[in-house]
Amino acid sequence: MGALLLFFALTFGLWNVGLAYLMRELVNGNPVFIFADMKHAIKRNFKQGLLFGLLDFALIVILFVDFNYLGALPSSFYSDFMYMAIIAISLIYLIMRFYLYIMLVTFDMNVKKLFKNALIFVALGIKRNLLAILWIVAMVFINFLLFVLLPPLGLIF
């Protein structure tokens, strides 16, 4: 199980880099050859994608562990404050991830500048970002309802 987790952690950023490149090209209306373009994107951004993927994976795991740990503590002002802070940090990081991989495949910037620019985009487009989160939650809820009410249709979606 540990070897699988290590493999997933090492390839997490590389897959996200490749998929971000494919999605960017699709949205721009350019023709996409899935395997060749993914291989090209991973090869072009290998070092930064690997480093960024490990950092991204570590941050997600840390936020998840903190969320679970602080949720299990007995209620006090300190634990409630820290729990809300972890929720806010997780939400901000979730929105930052909308921008991070697209900027990684589009521009040649270091990791510090990527995080800085993504945080600026979160602040500048707060209405659009919250609306995107709301739509994502709505789609997950609708898919969950479809899966509960009509399992074959839910599996298709």
Short mmCIF file of N, CA and C in Angstrom, two decimals:
data_model
loop_
_atom_site.label_atom_id
_atom_site.label_comp_id
_atom_site.label_asym_id
_atom_site.label_seq_id
_atom_site.Cartn_x
_atom_site.Cartn_y
_atom_site.Cartn_z
N MET A 1 0.83 -1.19 0.00
CA MET A 1 0.00 0.00 0.00
C MET A 1 0.88 1.26 0.00
N GLY A 2 1.99 1.19 0.73
CA GLY A 2 2.89 2.33 0.77
C GLY A 2 3.53 2.61 -0.58
N ALA A 3 3.85 1.55 -1.32
CA ALA A 3 4.44 1.73 -2.65
C ALA A 3 3.44 2.37 -3.61
N LEU A 4 2.18 1.97 -3.50
CA LEU A 4 1.14 2.59 -4.33
C LEU A 4 0.95 4.05 -3.99
N LEU A 5 0.97 4.38 -2.71
CA LEU A 5 0.81 5.76 -2.28
C LEU A 5 2.00 6.60 -2.76
N LEU A 6 3.19 6.06 -2.69
CA LEU A 6 4.37 6.76 -3.18
C LEU A 6 4.30 6.98 -4.69
N PHE A 7 3.86 5.95 -5.42
CA PHE A 7 3.70 6.08 -6.88
C PHE A 7 2.68 7.17 -7.21
N PHE A 8 1.57 7.18 -6.48
CA PHE A 8 0.54 8.19 -6.71
C PHE A 8 1.07 9.58 -6.39
N ALA A 9 1.82 9.72 -5.30
CA ALA A 9 2.37 11.02 -4.93
C ALA A 9 3.36 11.53 -5.97
N LEU A 10 4.16 10.61 -6.53
CA LEU A 10 5.15 11.02 -7.53
C LEU A 10 4.52 11.40 -8.86
N THR A 11 3.43 10.74 -9.24
CA THR A 11 2.82 11.01 -10.54
C THR A 11 1.65 11.99 -10.46
N PHE A 12 1.29 12.43 -9.27
CA PHE A 12 0.14 13.33 -9.08
C PHE A 12 0.29 14.62 -9.89
N GLY A 13 1.41 15.28 -9.75
CA GLY A 13 1.64 16.53 -10.47
C GLY A 13 1.81 16.35 -11.95
N LEU A 14 2.44 15.23 -12.33
CA LEU A 14 2.67 14.99 -13.76
C LEU A 14 1.35 14.79 -14.49
N TRP A 15 0.45 14.02 -13.90
CA TRP A 15 -0.86 13.82 -14.53
C TRP A 15 -1.64 15.14 -14.57
N ASN A 16 -1.58 15.92 -13.50
CA ASN A 16 -2.29 17.20 -13.49
C ASN A 16 -1.72 18.16 -14.52
N VAL A 17 -0.40 18.15 -14.70
CA VAL A 17 0.21 19.00 -15.73
C VAL A 17 -0.28 18.59 -17.11
N GLY A 18 -0.26 17.30 -17.40
CA GLY A 18 -0.71 16.81 -18.70
C GLY A 18 -2.17 17.12 -18.96
N LEU A 19 -3.01 16.88 -17.96
CA LEU A 19 -4.44 17.15 -18.13
C LEU A 19 -4.75 18.63 -18.23
N ALA A 20 -4.01 19.46 -17.50
CA ALA A 20 -4.21 20.91 -17.61
C ALA A 20 -3.85 21.41 -19.00
N TYR A 21 -2.77 20.86 -19.56
CA TYR A 21 -2.38 21.23 -20.92
C TYR A 21 -3.46 20.82 -21.92
N LEU A 22 -3.96 19.59 -21.79
CA LEU A 22 -5.01 19.12 -22.71
C LEU A 22 -6.27 19.98 -22.59
N MET A 23 -6.67 20.31 -21.38
CA MET A 23 -7.87 21.12 -21.19
C MET A 23 -7.67 22.53 -21.75
N ARG A 24 -6.49 23.09 -21.56
CA ARG A 24 -6.22 24.43 -22.10
C ARG A 24 -6.31 24.43 -23.62
N GLU A 25 -5.75 23.40 -24.23
CA GLU A 25 -5.81 23.32 -25.69
C GLU A 25 -7.23 23.09 -26.19
N LEU A 26 -8.00 22.27 -25.49
CA LEU A 26 -9.40 22.05 -25.88
C LEU A 26 -10.22 23.32 -25.78
N VAL A 27 -10.04 24.06 -24.69
CA VAL A 27 -10.80 25.30 -24.50
C VAL A 27 -10.41 26.33 -25.55
N ASN A 28 -9.14 26.36 -25.95
CA ASN A 28 -8.70 27.29 -26.98
C ASN A 28 -9.15 26.88 -28.38
N GLY A 29 -9.68 25.67 -28.53
CA GLY A 29 -10.17 25.22 -29.82
C GLY A 29 -9.11 24.59 -30.69
N ASN A 30 -7.98 24.25 -30.11
CA ASN A 30 -6.91 23.62 -30.87
C ASN A 30 -7.13 22.11 -30.92
N PRO A 31 -6.69 21.46 -32.00
CA PRO A 31 -6.82 20.00 -32.05
C PRO A 31 -5.91 19.35 -31.01
N VAL A 32 -6.42 18.28 -30.41
CA VAL A 32 -5.69 17.62 -29.33
C VAL A 32 -5.50 16.14 -29.68
N PHE A 33 -4.27 15.67 -29.59
CA PHE A 33 -3.96 14.26 -29.69
C PHE A 33 -3.60 13.82 -28.27
N ILE A 34 -4.50 13.12 -27.63
CA ILE A 34 -4.45 12.92 -26.19
C ILE A 34 -3.10 12.40 -25.71
N PHE A 35 -2.66 11.28 -26.21
CA PHE A 35 -1.44 10.67 -25.68
C PHE A 35 -0.19 11.45 -26.07
N ALA A 36 -0.12 11.91 -27.30
CA ALA A 36 1.06 12.65 -27.75
C ALA A 36 1.17 13.99 -27.04
N ASP A 37 0.05 14.71 -26.92
CA ASP A 37 0.09 16.01 -26.26
C ASP A 37 0.34 15.88 -24.76
N MET A 38 -0.22 14.84 -24.16
CA MET A 38 0.03 14.64 -22.73
C MET A 38 1.51 14.32 -22.50
N LYS A 39 2.07 13.47 -23.34
CA LYS A 39 3.49 13.13 -23.22
C LYS A 39 4.35 14.37 -23.43
N HIS A 40 3.99 15.20 -24.40
CA HIS A 40 4.72 16.44 -24.67
C HIS A 40 4.66 17.38 -23.47
N ALA A 41 3.48 17.54 -22.88
CA ALA A 41 3.32 18.45 -21.74
C ALA A 41 4.09 17.96 -20.53
N ILE A 42 4.04 16.66 -20.28
CA ILE A 42 4.77 16.10 -19.14
C ILE A 42 6.27 16.23 -19.35
N LYS A 43 6.73 15.95 -20.56
CA LYS A 43 8.16 16.04 -20.84
C LYS A 43 8.65 17.49 -20.72
N ARG A 44 7.85 18.44 -21.20
CA ARG A 44 8.24 19.85 -21.17
C ARG A 44 8.25 20.42 -19.76
N ASN A 45 7.36 19.95 -18.90
CA ASN A 45 7.24 20.48 -17.54
C ASN A 45 7.56 19.43 -16.49
N PHE A 46 8.48 18.51 -16.78
CA PHE A 46 8.71 17.37 -15.89
C PHE A 46 9.20 17.79 -14.51
N LYS A 47 10.29 18.56 -14.46
CA LYS A 47 10.88 18.91 -13.16
C LYS A 47 9.91 19.73 -12.32
N GLN A 48 9.36 20.76 -12.92
CA GLN A 48 8.46 21.62 -12.17
C GLN A 48 7.16 20.89 -11.83
N GLY A 49 6.67 20.05 -12.72
CA GLY A 49 5.46 19.28 -12.45
C GLY A 49 5.65 18.29 -11.33
N LEU A 50 6.83 17.64 -11.29
CA LEU A 50 7.13 16.69 -10.22
C LEU A 50 7.23 17.40 -8.88
N LEU A 51 7.99 18.50 -8.83
CA LEU A 51 8.13 19.26 -7.59
C LEU A 51 6.80 19.82 -7.14
N PHE A 52 6.08 20.41 -8.06
CA PHE A 52 4.81 21.02 -7.72
C PHE A 52 3.77 19.98 -7.33
N GLY A 53 3.80 18.83 -7.97
CA GLY A 53 2.88 17.76 -7.62
C GLY A 53 3.12 17.22 -6.23
N LEU A 54 4.39 17.04 -5.86
CA LEU A 54 4.71 16.59 -4.50
C LEU A 54 4.27 17.62 -3.47
N LEU A 55 4.51 18.90 -3.76
CA LEU A 55 4.09 19.97 -2.86
C LEU A 55 2.57 20.03 -2.76
N ASP A 56 1.89 19.92 -3.87
CA ASP A 56 0.43 19.95 -3.91
C ASP A 56 -0.15 18.77 -3.15
N PHE A 57 0.39 17.58 -3.38
CA PHE A 57 -0.07 16.38 -2.69
C PHE A 57 0.14 16.50 -1.18
N ALA A 58 1.31 17.01 -0.79
CA ALA A 58 1.61 17.17 0.64
C ALA A 58 0.65 18.18 1.29
N LEU A 59 0.39 19.28 0.61
CA LEU A 59 -0.54 20.28 1.16
C LEU A 59 -1.95 19.73 1.31
N ILE A 60 -2.40 18.97 0.34
CA ILE A 60 -3.74 18.37 0.42
C ILE A 60 -3.82 17.39 1.58
N VAL A 61 -2.79 16.56 1.74
CA VAL A 61 -2.79 15.59 2.84
C VAL A 61 -2.73 16.31 4.18
N ILE A 62 -1.89 17.33 4.30
CA ILE A 62 -1.79 18.08 5.56
C ILE A 62 -3.11 18.75 5.91
N LEU A 63 -3.75 19.38 4.94
CA LEU A 63 -5.04 20.03 5.21
C LEU A 63 -6.10 19.01 5.59
N PHE A 64 -6.09 17.85 4.96
CA PHE A 64 -7.06 16.80 5.28
C PHE A 64 -6.84 16.27 6.70
N VAL A 65 -5.58 16.03 7.06
CA VAL A 65 -5.28 15.53 8.40
C VAL A 65 -5.64 16.58 9.45
N ASP A 66 -5.29 17.84 9.19
CA ASP A 66 -5.65 18.91 10.13
C ASP A 66 -7.16 19.03 10.30
N PHE A 67 -7.88 18.94 9.20
CA PHE A 67 -9.33 19.03 9.24
C PHE A 67 -9.92 17.91 10.10
N ASN A 68 -9.44 16.70 9.91
CA ASN A 68 -9.94 15.57 10.70
C ASN A 68 -9.52 15.67 12.16
N TYR A 69 -8.29 16.08 12.43
CA TYR A 69 -7.80 16.17 13.79
C TYR A 69 -8.54 17.26 14.58
N LEU A 70 -8.67 18.44 13.97
CA LEU A 70 -9.33 19.54 14.68
C LEU A 70 -10.83 19.30 14.82
N GLY A 71 -11.41 18.53 13.92
CA GLY A 71 -12.83 18.21 14.04
C GLY A 71 -13.11 17.24 15.16
N ALA A 72 -12.11 16.44 15.56
CA ALA A 72 -12.30 15.45 16.61
C ALA A 72 -12.01 16.01 18.01
N LEU A 73 -11.41 17.20 18.10
CA LEU A 73 -11.11 17.79 19.40
C LEU A 73 -12.38 18.23 20.11
N PRO A 74 -12.37 18.23 21.45
CA PRO A 74 -13.54 18.76 22.17
C PRO A 74 -13.69 20.26 21.89
N SER A 75 -14.91 20.72 21.92
CA SER A 75 -15.20 22.10 21.55
C SER A 75 -14.65 23.09 22.58
N SER A 76 -13.86 24.03 22.10
CA SER A 76 -13.37 25.15 22.88
C SER A 76 -13.16 26.30 21.90
N PHE A 77 -12.89 27.48 22.42
CA PHE A 77 -12.71 28.62 21.53
C PHE A 77 -11.53 28.38 20.60
N TYR A 78 -10.42 27.88 21.14
CA TYR A 78 -9.22 27.65 20.35
C TYR A 78 -9.45 26.61 19.26
N SER A 79 -10.03 25.48 19.62
CA SER A 79 -10.23 24.42 18.62
C SER A 79 -11.25 24.84 17.56
N ASP A 80 -12.30 25.55 17.96
CA ASP A 80 -13.28 26.03 16.98
C ASP A 80 -12.67 27.06 16.04
N PHE A 81 -11.85 27.96 16.60
CA PHE A 81 -11.18 28.97 15.77
C PHE A 81 -10.23 28.31 14.77
N MET A 82 -9.45 27.34 15.23
CA MET A 82 -8.51 26.65 14.34
C MET A 82 -9.25 25.82 13.29
N TYR A 83 -10.37 25.24 13.68
CA TYR A 83 -11.16 24.46 12.73
C TYR A 83 -11.68 25.37 11.60
N MET A 84 -12.19 26.54 11.96
CA MET A 84 -12.66 27.48 10.94
C MET A 84 -11.50 28.01 10.09
N ALA A 85 -10.34 28.19 10.71
CA ALA A 85 -9.17 28.64 9.95
C ALA A 85 -8.75 27.58 8.92
N ILE A 86 -8.78 26.31 9.32
CA ILE A 86 -8.43 25.23 8.38
C ILE A 86 -9.45 25.16 7.25
N ILE A 87 -10.72 25.36 7.55
CA ILE A 87 -11.74 25.38 6.50
C ILE A 87 -11.48 26.52 5.53
N ALA A 88 -11.15 27.71 6.04
CA ALA A 88 -10.88 28.87 5.18
C ALA A 88 -9.63 28.64 4.33
N ILE A 89 -8.58 28.12 4.94
CA ILE A 89 -7.34 27.85 4.20
C ILE A 89 -7.59 26.79 3.12
N SER A 90 -8.35 25.77 3.46
CA SER A 90 -8.65 24.72 2.49
C SER A 90 -9.46 25.26 1.32
N LEU A 91 -10.42 26.12 1.60
CA LEU A 91 -11.23 26.72 0.54
C LEU A 91 -10.37 27.60 -0.37
N ILE A 92 -9.51 28.40 0.23
CA ILE A 92 -8.63 29.26 -0.56
C ILE A 92 -7.70 28.40 -1.42
N TYR A 93 -7.13 27.34 -0.85
CA TYR A 93 -6.23 26.49 -1.62
C TYR A 93 -6.97 25.74 -2.72
N LEU A 94 -8.19 25.32 -2.43
CA LEU A 94 -8.99 24.65 -3.45
C LEU A 94 -9.23 25.58 -4.64
N ILE A 95 -9.52 26.83 -4.38
CA ILE A 95 -9.73 27.79 -5.46
C ILE A 95 -8.40 28.10 -6.16
N MET A 96 -7.31 28.17 -5.40
CA MET A 96 -6.00 28.42 -6.03
C MET A 96 -5.64 27.32 -7.02
N ARG A 97 -6.06 26.09 -6.74
CA ARG A 97 -5.74 24.98 -7.63
C ARG A 97 -6.39 25.13 -9.00
N PHE A 98 -7.48 25.93 -9.10
CA PHE A 98 -8.08 26.20 -10.40
C PHE A 98 -7.06 26.87 -11.33
N TYR A 99 -6.19 27.68 -10.77
CA TYR A 99 -5.26 28.49 -11.55
C TYR A 99 -3.85 27.92 -11.61
N LEU A 100 -3.44 27.16 -10.61
CA LEU A 100 -2.03 26.78 -10.49
C LEU A 100 -1.51 25.96 -11.67
N TYR A 101 -2.20 24.90 -12.02
CA TYR A 101 -1.68 24.03 -13.08
C TYR A 101 -1.78 24.67 -14.46
N ILE A 102 -2.82 25.48 -14.67
CA ILE A 102 -2.92 26.19 -15.96
C ILE A 102 -1.75 27.17 -16.11
N MET A 103 -1.43 27.89 -15.04
CA MET A 103 -0.28 28.80 -15.11
C MET A 103 1.02 28.03 -15.26
N LEU A 104 1.10 26.86 -14.66
CA LEU A 104 2.31 26.05 -14.74
C LEU A 104 2.62 25.64 -16.18
N VAL A 105 1.58 25.24 -16.94
CA VAL A 105 1.83 24.80 -18.31
C VAL A 105 1.88 25.95 -19.29
N THR A 106 1.37 27.12 -18.90
CA THR A 106 1.33 28.25 -19.83
C THR A 106 2.56 29.14 -19.72
N PHE A 107 2.99 29.42 -18.49
CA PHE A 107 4.09 30.37 -18.27
C PHE A 107 5.28 29.66 -17.65
N ASP A 108 6.44 30.28 -17.78
CA ASP A 108 7.66 29.75 -17.18
C ASP A 108 7.95 30.56 -15.92
N MET A 109 7.34 30.13 -14.80
CA MET A 109 7.52 30.82 -13.53
C MET A 109 7.96 29.82 -12.47
N ASN A 110 8.59 30.35 -11.42
CA ASN A 110 8.95 29.46 -10.32
C ASN A 110 7.73 29.23 -9.43
N VAL A 111 7.86 28.31 -8.49
CA VAL A 111 6.73 27.88 -7.67
C VAL A 111 6.22 29.02 -6.79
N LYS A 112 7.13 29.83 -6.26
CA LYS A 112 6.72 30.94 -5.40
C LYS A 112 5.85 31.93 -6.16
N LYS A 113 6.23 32.25 -7.40
CA LYS A 113 5.44 33.18 -8.20
C LYS A 113 4.10 32.57 -8.61
N LEU A 114 4.08 31.26 -8.85
CA LEU A 114 2.82 30.60 -9.18
C LEU A 114 1.83 30.73 -8.03
N PHE A 115 2.29 30.46 -6.81
CA PHE A 115 1.41 30.58 -5.65
C PHE A 115 0.96 32.02 -5.43
N LYS A 116 1.87 32.96 -5.61
CA LYS A 116 1.54 34.37 -5.42
C LYS A 116 0.47 34.81 -6.43
N ASN A 117 0.66 34.46 -7.70
CA ASN A 117 -0.30 34.85 -8.72
C ASN A 117 -1.65 34.16 -8.53
N ALA A 118 -1.63 32.90 -8.13
CA ALA A 118 -2.89 32.19 -7.88
C ALA A 118 -3.65 32.83 -6.72
N LEU A 119 -2.94 33.24 -5.68
CA LEU A 119 -3.60 33.91 -4.55
C LEU A 119 -4.18 35.25 -4.98
N ILE A 120 -3.48 35.96 -5.84
CA ILE A 120 -4.01 37.23 -6.37
C ILE A 120 -5.27 36.97 -7.19
N PHE A 121 -5.26 35.93 -8.02
CA PHE A 121 -6.45 35.60 -8.82
C PHE A 121 -7.62 35.19 -7.95
N VAL A 122 -7.35 34.52 -6.83
CA VAL A 122 -8.42 34.15 -5.90
C VAL A 122 -9.07 35.41 -5.35
N ALA A 123 -8.25 36.38 -4.97
CA ALA A 123 -8.79 37.62 -4.39
C ALA A 123 -9.51 38.47 -5.43
N LEU A 124 -8.97 38.55 -6.64
CA LEU A 124 -9.57 39.40 -7.66
C LEU A 124 -10.89 38.84 -8.21
N GLY A 125 -10.98 37.53 -8.33
CA GLY A 125 -12.17 36.93 -8.91
C GLY A 125 -13.00 36.18 -7.89
N ILE A 126 -13.18 36.75 -6.70
CA ILE A 126 -13.82 36.02 -5.62
C ILE A 126 -15.26 35.63 -5.97
N LYS A 127 -16.00 36.51 -6.64
CA LYS A 127 -17.39 36.17 -6.99
C LYS A 127 -17.44 34.99 -7.97
N ARG A 128 -16.62 35.06 -8.98
CA ARG A 128 -16.57 34.00 -9.99
C ARG A 128 -16.10 32.69 -9.37
N ASN A 129 -15.11 32.77 -8.50
CA ASN A 129 -14.57 31.56 -7.86
C ASN A 129 -15.58 30.91 -6.93
N LEU A 130 -16.29 31.71 -6.15
CA LEU A 130 -17.31 31.16 -5.25
C LEU A 130 -18.47 30.57 -6.05
N LEU A 131 -18.81 31.20 -7.16
CA LEU A 131 -19.86 30.65 -8.02
C LEU A 131 -19.41 29.32 -8.63
N ALA A 132 -18.14 29.21 -9.00
CA ALA A 132 -17.61 27.94 -9.53
C ALA A 132 -17.67 26.85 -8.45
N ILE A 133 -17.30 27.19 -7.23
CA ILE A 133 -17.37 26.22 -6.13
C ILE A 133 -18.82 25.81 -5.90
N LEU A 134 -19.74 26.77 -5.95
CA LEU A 134 -21.16 26.47 -5.76
C LEU A 134 -21.66 25.51 -6.84
N TRP A 135 -21.28 25.73 -8.09
CA TRP A 135 -21.69 24.84 -9.17
C TRP A 135 -21.07 23.46 -9.04
N ILE A 136 -19.83 23.39 -8.59
CA ILE A 136 -19.19 22.09 -8.38
C ILE A 136 -19.93 21.31 -7.30
N VAL A 137 -20.26 21.99 -6.19
CA VAL A 137 -21.01 21.34 -5.11
C VAL A 137 -22.38 20.89 -5.60
N ALA A 138 -23.04 21.73 -6.41
CA ALA A 138 -24.36 21.38 -6.93
C ALA A 138 -24.27 20.15 -7.85
N MET A 139 -23.25 20.09 -8.71
CA MET A 139 -23.11 18.95 -9.61
C MET A 139 -22.80 17.66 -8.83
N VAL A 140 -21.99 17.77 -7.81
CA VAL A 140 -21.70 16.58 -6.98
C VAL A 140 -22.97 16.13 -6.28
N PHE A 141 -23.75 17.08 -5.76
CA PHE A 141 -25.00 16.74 -5.07
C PHE A 141 -26.00 16.08 -6.03
N ILE A 142 -26.13 16.63 -7.24
CA ILE A 142 -27.04 16.05 -8.23
C ILE A 142 -26.59 14.65 -8.62
N ASN A 143 -25.28 14.49 -8.82
CA ASN A 143 -24.75 13.16 -9.15
C ASN A 143 -24.99 12.18 -8.02
N PHE A 144 -24.83 12.62 -6.77
CA PHE A 144 -25.09 11.76 -5.62
C PHE A 144 -26.56 11.36 -5.56
N LEU A 145 -27.46 12.33 -5.79
CA LEU A 145 -28.89 12.01 -5.79
C LEU A 145 -29.24 11.02 -6.91
N LEU A 146 -28.68 11.24 -8.09
CA LEU A 146 -28.92 10.31 -9.19
C LEU A 146 -28.40 8.92 -8.85
N PHE A 147 -27.26 8.86 -8.20
CA PHE A 147 -26.70 7.56 -7.84
C PHE A 147 -27.55 6.85 -6.80
N VAL A 148 -28.13 7.62 -5.88
CA VAL A 148 -28.97 7.01 -4.84
C VAL A 148 -30.33 6.60 -5.42
N LEU A 149 -30.93 7.48 -6.22
CA LEU A 149 -32.27 7.21 -6.74
C LEU A 149 -32.27 6.27 -7.94
N LEU A 150 -31.34 6.50 -8.87
CA LEU A 150 -31.25 5.68 -10.10
C LEU A 150 -29.80 5.27 -10.29
N PRO A 151 -29.34 4.21 -9.64
CA PRO A 151 -27.92 3.84 -9.69
C PRO A 151 -27.34 3.67 -11.10
N PRO A 152 -28.03 3.07 -12.07
CA PRO A 152 -27.42 2.96 -13.40
C PRO A 152 -27.18 4.33 -14.05
N LEU A 153 -28.11 5.25 -13.90
CA LEU A 153 -27.94 6.58 -14.47
C LEU A 153 -26.85 7.34 -13.71
N GLY A 154 -26.79 7.16 -12.41
CA GLY A 154 -25.74 7.80 -11.62
C GLY A 154 -24.35 7.31 -12.00
N LEU A 155 -24.22 6.03 -12.33
CA LEU A 155 -22.94 5.50 -12.77
C LEU A 155 -22.52 6.07 -14.12
N ILE A 156 -23.48 6.30 -14.98
CA ILE A 156 -23.18 6.87 -16.30
C ILE A 156 -22.67 8.28 -16.14
N PHE A 157 -23.31 9.08 -15.29
CA PHE A 157 -22.86 10.46 -15.09
C PHE A 157 -21.61 10.51 -14.25
#
